[in-house]
Short mmCIF file of N, CA and C in Angstrom, two decimals:
data_model
loop_
_atom_site.label_atom_id
_atom_site.label_comp_id
_atom_site.label_asym_id
_atom_site.label_seq_id
_atom_site.Cartn_x
_atom_site.Cartn_y
_atom_site.Cartn_z
N UNK A 1 5.90 92.14 43.73
CA UNK A 1 5.44 92.55 42.57
C UNK A 1 3.86 92.36 42.42
N UNK A 2 3.22 93.21 42.05
CA UNK A 2 1.55 93.06 42.00
C UNK A 2 1.50 92.46 40.53
N UNK A 3 0.20 91.97 40.51
CA UNK A 3 -0.14 91.24 39.40
C UNK A 3 -0.35 92.22 37.93
N UNK A 4 -0.88 93.54 38.28
CA UNK A 4 -0.79 94.42 37.10
C UNK A 4 0.46 94.48 36.53
N UNK A 5 1.76 94.54 37.36
CA UNK A 5 3.09 94.93 37.02
C UNK A 5 3.61 93.68 36.31
N UNK A 6 3.13 92.32 36.46
CA UNK A 6 3.55 91.16 36.04
C UNK A 6 2.85 91.08 34.64
N UNK A 7 1.95 91.59 34.24
CA UNK A 7 1.09 91.37 33.28
C UNK A 7 1.51 92.22 32.17
N UNK A 8 1.92 93.66 32.98
CA UNK A 8 2.56 94.57 31.94
C UNK A 8 4.23 94.40 31.65
N UNK A 9 4.79 93.67 32.26
CA UNK A 9 6.26 93.14 32.30
C UNK A 9 5.91 92.23 31.13
N UNK A 10 5.23 91.28 31.18
CA UNK A 10 5.04 89.75 30.22
C UNK A 10 4.44 90.44 28.81
N UNK A 11 3.78 91.69 28.90
CA UNK A 11 3.81 92.01 27.51
C UNK A 11 4.90 92.72 26.97
N UNK A 12 5.52 93.64 27.73
CA UNK A 12 6.87 94.34 27.33
C UNK A 12 7.84 93.25 26.86
N UNK A 13 8.12 91.91 27.58
CA UNK A 13 8.78 91.02 27.13
C UNK A 13 8.54 90.31 25.90
N UNK A 14 7.17 90.02 25.59
CA UNK A 14 6.63 89.66 24.62
C UNK A 14 7.03 90.60 23.45
N UNK A 15 6.92 92.01 23.21
CA UNK A 15 7.24 92.94 22.56
C UNK A 15 8.74 92.90 22.03
N UNK A 16 9.28 92.68 22.81
CA UNK A 16 11.03 92.89 22.67
C UNK A 16 11.39 91.24 21.83
N UNK A 17 10.53 90.36 22.48
CA UNK A 17 10.77 88.96 22.03
C UNK A 17 10.46 88.85 20.37
N UNK A 18 9.29 89.37 20.08
CA UNK A 18 8.95 89.55 18.78
C UNK A 18 9.53 90.53 17.97
N UNK A 19 10.20 91.53 18.31
CA UNK A 19 11.21 92.39 17.69
C UNK A 19 12.18 91.86 17.31
N UNK A 20 12.75 90.71 18.27
CA UNK A 20 14.11 90.14 17.94
C UNK A 20 13.78 89.07 16.56
N UNK A 21 12.70 88.38 17.11
CA UNK A 21 12.21 87.31 16.21
C UNK A 21 12.30 87.98 14.81
N UNK A 22 11.62 89.04 14.47
CA UNK A 22 11.37 89.79 13.33
C UNK A 22 12.80 90.23 12.78
N UNK A 23 13.75 90.90 13.67
CA UNK A 23 14.92 91.25 13.01
C UNK A 23 15.55 90.02 12.66
N UNK A 24 15.50 88.97 13.23
CA UNK A 24 16.50 87.79 12.62
C UNK A 24 15.84 87.30 11.71
N UNK A 25 14.43 87.37 11.30
CA UNK A 25 13.86 86.83 10.18
C UNK A 25 14.15 87.91 8.84
N UNK A 26 14.29 89.06 9.01
CA UNK A 26 14.74 90.12 8.20
C UNK A 26 16.09 89.93 7.99
N UNK A 27 16.82 89.62 8.77
CA UNK A 27 18.45 89.34 8.46
C UNK A 27 18.83 88.09 7.81
N UNK A 28 17.86 87.21 7.84
CA UNK A 28 17.99 85.84 7.00
C UNK A 28 17.37 86.05 5.54
N UNK A 29 16.63 86.69 5.23
CA UNK A 29 15.92 86.92 4.14
C UNK A 29 15.73 88.48 3.75
N UNK A 30 16.43 88.95 2.85
CA UNK A 30 16.44 90.50 2.85
C UNK A 30 15.40 90.78 1.72
N UNK A 31 15.24 89.81 0.97
CA UNK A 31 14.07 90.39 0.04
C UNK A 31 12.68 90.55 0.60
N UNK A 32 12.59 89.96 1.62
CA UNK A 32 11.61 90.35 2.85
C UNK A 32 11.67 91.70 3.16
N UNK A 33 12.55 92.28 3.44
CA UNK A 33 12.68 93.57 3.77
C UNK A 33 12.26 94.66 2.70
N UNK A 34 12.77 94.36 1.42
CA UNK A 34 12.31 95.23 0.45
C UNK A 34 10.67 95.07 0.21
N UNK A 35 10.30 94.01 0.50
CA UNK A 35 8.71 93.95 0.30
C UNK A 35 8.01 94.53 1.37
N UNK A 36 8.67 94.84 2.31
CA UNK A 36 8.01 95.48 3.76
C UNK A 36 8.09 97.17 3.49
N UNK A 37 8.96 97.79 2.79
CA UNK A 37 9.01 98.89 2.55
C UNK A 37 7.88 99.69 2.73
N UNK A 38 6.77 99.23 1.87
CA UNK A 38 5.32 99.82 1.59
C UNK A 38 4.74 99.90 3.07
N UNK A 39 5.00 99.13 3.89
CA UNK A 39 4.35 99.03 5.39
C UNK A 39 5.26 99.85 6.17
N UNK A 40 5.97 100.83 5.94
CA UNK A 40 7.05 101.28 6.97
C UNK A 40 6.33 102.01 8.06
N UNK A 41 4.93 102.31 7.92
CA UNK A 41 4.12 103.03 8.68
C UNK A 41 3.86 102.18 9.78
N UNK A 42 3.65 100.85 9.63
CA UNK A 42 3.48 99.89 10.82
C UNK A 42 4.69 99.84 11.64
N UNK A 43 5.87 99.86 11.15
CA UNK A 43 7.09 100.10 11.90
C UNK A 43 7.06 101.11 13.03
N UNK A 44 6.62 102.40 12.50
CA UNK A 44 6.61 103.54 13.34
C UNK A 44 5.78 103.36 14.26
N UNK A 45 4.56 102.73 14.16
CA UNK A 45 3.54 102.30 15.39
C UNK A 45 4.00 101.48 16.16
N UNK A 46 4.89 100.54 15.95
CA UNK A 46 5.72 99.37 16.65
C UNK A 46 6.56 100.14 17.56
N UNK A 47 7.35 100.83 17.09
CA UNK A 47 8.42 101.84 17.74
C UNK A 47 7.81 102.52 18.79
N UNK A 48 6.68 103.30 18.41
CA UNK A 48 5.87 104.05 19.44
C UNK A 48 5.30 103.00 20.59
N UNK A 49 4.70 101.97 19.92
CA UNK A 49 3.99 101.33 21.03
C UNK A 49 5.36 100.66 22.07
N UNK A 50 6.47 100.58 21.52
CA UNK A 50 7.67 100.21 22.49
C UNK A 50 8.19 101.44 23.48
N UNK A 51 8.01 102.57 23.02
CA UNK A 51 8.46 103.72 23.67
C UNK A 51 7.27 104.14 24.63
N UNK A 52 6.35 104.03 24.25
CA UNK A 52 5.15 104.08 25.40
C UNK A 52 5.17 102.97 26.57
N UNK A 53 5.51 101.66 26.27
CA UNK A 53 5.48 100.88 27.32
C UNK A 53 6.98 101.11 28.16
N UNK A 54 7.81 101.45 27.49
CA UNK A 54 9.11 102.14 28.06
C UNK A 54 8.66 103.38 29.02
N UNK A 55 8.11 104.18 28.96
CA UNK A 55 7.57 105.27 29.54
C UNK A 55 6.76 104.69 30.63
N UNK A 56 5.82 104.11 30.51
CA UNK A 56 4.87 103.45 31.45
C UNK A 56 5.73 102.69 32.59
N UNK A 57 6.75 101.95 32.21
CA UNK A 57 7.64 101.34 33.31
C UNK A 57 8.45 102.27 34.15
N UNK A 58 9.09 103.46 33.63
CA UNK A 58 9.80 104.46 34.08
C UNK A 58 8.77 105.17 35.03
N UNK A 59 7.55 105.25 34.71
CA UNK A 59 6.57 106.13 35.72
C UNK A 59 6.06 105.33 36.80
N UNK A 60 6.00 103.92 36.46
CA UNK A 60 5.57 102.91 37.64
C UNK A 60 6.76 102.99 38.64
N UNK A 61 8.05 102.65 38.05
CA UNK A 61 8.86 102.56 38.87
C UNK A 61 9.32 103.87 39.75
N UNK A 62 9.11 105.01 38.92
CA UNK A 62 9.21 106.24 39.97
C UNK A 62 8.14 106.25 41.13
N UNK A 63 6.88 106.09 40.62
CA UNK A 63 5.96 105.96 42.03
C UNK A 63 6.23 104.98 42.85
N UNK A 64 6.48 103.97 42.36
CA UNK A 64 6.80 102.74 43.36
C UNK A 64 7.94 103.15 44.59
N UNK A 65 8.87 103.89 43.89
CA UNK A 65 10.02 104.63 44.86
C UNK A 65 9.54 105.63 45.68
N UNK A 66 8.74 106.39 45.25
CA UNK A 66 7.89 107.55 46.07
C UNK A 66 7.18 107.12 46.91
N UNK A 67 6.63 105.84 46.93
CA UNK A 67 5.78 105.50 47.94
C UNK A 67 6.72 104.81 48.68
N UNK A 68 7.84 104.06 48.49
CA UNK A 68 8.51 103.44 49.22
C UNK A 68 9.18 104.35 50.36
N UNK A 69 9.86 105.55 49.77
CA UNK A 69 10.33 106.47 50.48
C UNK A 69 9.21 106.96 51.46
N UNK A 70 7.89 107.15 51.30
CA UNK A 70 6.73 107.87 52.33
C UNK A 70 6.63 106.70 53.27
N UNK A 71 6.76 105.56 52.81
CA UNK A 71 6.47 104.33 53.95
C UNK A 71 7.67 104.32 54.72
N UNK A 72 8.69 104.62 54.34
CA UNK A 72 10.03 104.30 55.24
C UNK A 72 10.04 105.42 56.00
N UNK A 73 9.71 106.74 55.67
CA UNK A 73 9.68 107.84 56.63
C UNK A 73 8.72 107.55 57.63
N UNK A 74 7.29 107.26 57.27
CA UNK A 74 6.49 106.98 58.51
C UNK A 74 6.90 105.75 59.42
N UNK A 75 7.54 104.80 58.54
CA UNK A 75 8.19 103.91 59.80
C UNK A 75 9.08 104.21 60.78
N UNK A 76 10.07 105.08 60.13
CA UNK A 76 10.96 105.78 60.84
C UNK A 76 10.49 106.66 61.99
N UNK A 77 9.43 107.22 61.88
CA UNK A 77 8.91 108.18 62.58
C UNK A 77 8.15 107.35 63.72
N UNK A 78 7.45 106.60 63.23
CA UNK A 78 6.88 105.56 64.28
C UNK A 78 7.91 104.72 65.06
N UNK A 79 8.98 104.65 64.72
CA UNK A 79 10.17 103.78 65.59
C UNK A 79 10.32 104.90 66.46
N UNK A 80 10.58 106.07 66.09
CA UNK A 80 11.36 107.17 66.96
C UNK A 80 10.36 107.63 68.00
N UNK A 81 8.78 107.62 67.67
CA UNK A 81 7.91 107.82 68.71
C UNK A 81 7.89 106.64 69.73
N UNK A 82 8.13 105.44 69.40
CA UNK A 82 8.05 104.25 70.12
C UNK A 82 9.37 104.29 71.06
N UNK A 83 10.22 105.10 70.65
CA UNK A 83 11.56 104.84 71.42
C UNK A 83 11.34 105.95 72.45
N UNK A 84 10.48 107.06 72.30
CA UNK A 84 10.55 108.28 73.03
C UNK A 84 9.66 107.82 74.21
N UNK A 85 8.63 106.87 73.72
CA UNK A 85 7.40 106.45 74.97
C UNK A 85 8.15 105.39 75.86
N UNK A 86 9.18 104.57 75.14
CA UNK A 86 9.86 103.63 76.09
C UNK A 86 11.08 104.50 76.84
N UNK A 87 11.68 105.48 76.40
CA UNK A 87 12.49 106.23 77.22
C UNK A 87 11.69 107.04 78.44
N UNK A 88 10.58 107.69 78.14
CA UNK A 88 9.65 108.28 79.26
C UNK A 88 9.09 107.27 80.31
N UNK A 89 8.86 105.96 79.81
CA UNK A 89 8.43 105.03 80.89
C UNK A 89 9.75 104.67 81.98
N UNK A 90 10.87 104.72 81.05
CA UNK A 90 11.86 104.17 81.96
C UNK A 90 12.66 105.05 82.92
N UNK A 91 12.60 106.51 82.23
CA UNK A 91 12.96 107.57 82.60
C UNK A 91 11.80 107.88 83.79
N UNK A 92 10.92 107.83 83.59
CA UNK A 92 9.84 108.18 84.69
C UNK A 92 9.90 107.36 85.88
N UNK A 93 10.33 106.21 85.71
CA UNK A 93 10.28 105.12 87.03
C UNK A 93 11.52 105.12 87.49
N UNK A 94 12.43 105.86 87.04
CA UNK A 94 13.92 106.33 87.86
C UNK A 94 13.54 107.28 88.82
N UNK A 95 12.95 108.26 88.09
CA UNK A 95 12.80 109.83 89.33
C UNK A 95 11.87 109.35 90.46
N UNK A 96 10.73 108.36 90.18
CA UNK A 96 10.00 108.13 91.30
C UNK A 96 10.60 107.46 92.46
N UNK A 97 11.56 106.58 92.25
CA UNK A 97 12.17 105.87 93.20
C UNK A 97 13.05 106.64 94.06
#
């Protein structure tokens, strides 16, 4: 995993950890919940931030898989070319004898 991905996953994990701590705090003291009703727009932005992080992770995973498939196909092609060259070398030696 590259450094950029590790930083992203750290931010993603911190976001979820803060969400868990917040919900545990609200569950323990419901009077805080009623005082937060006036700041509900912040929760919308927090949820949007989490959704954006999730979409970024899906896109990065899709791109990584796509690049992996291209690399796998290139290696398979190179392997087949090398096998053909070895076959030609061994087959060419048998015909001349």
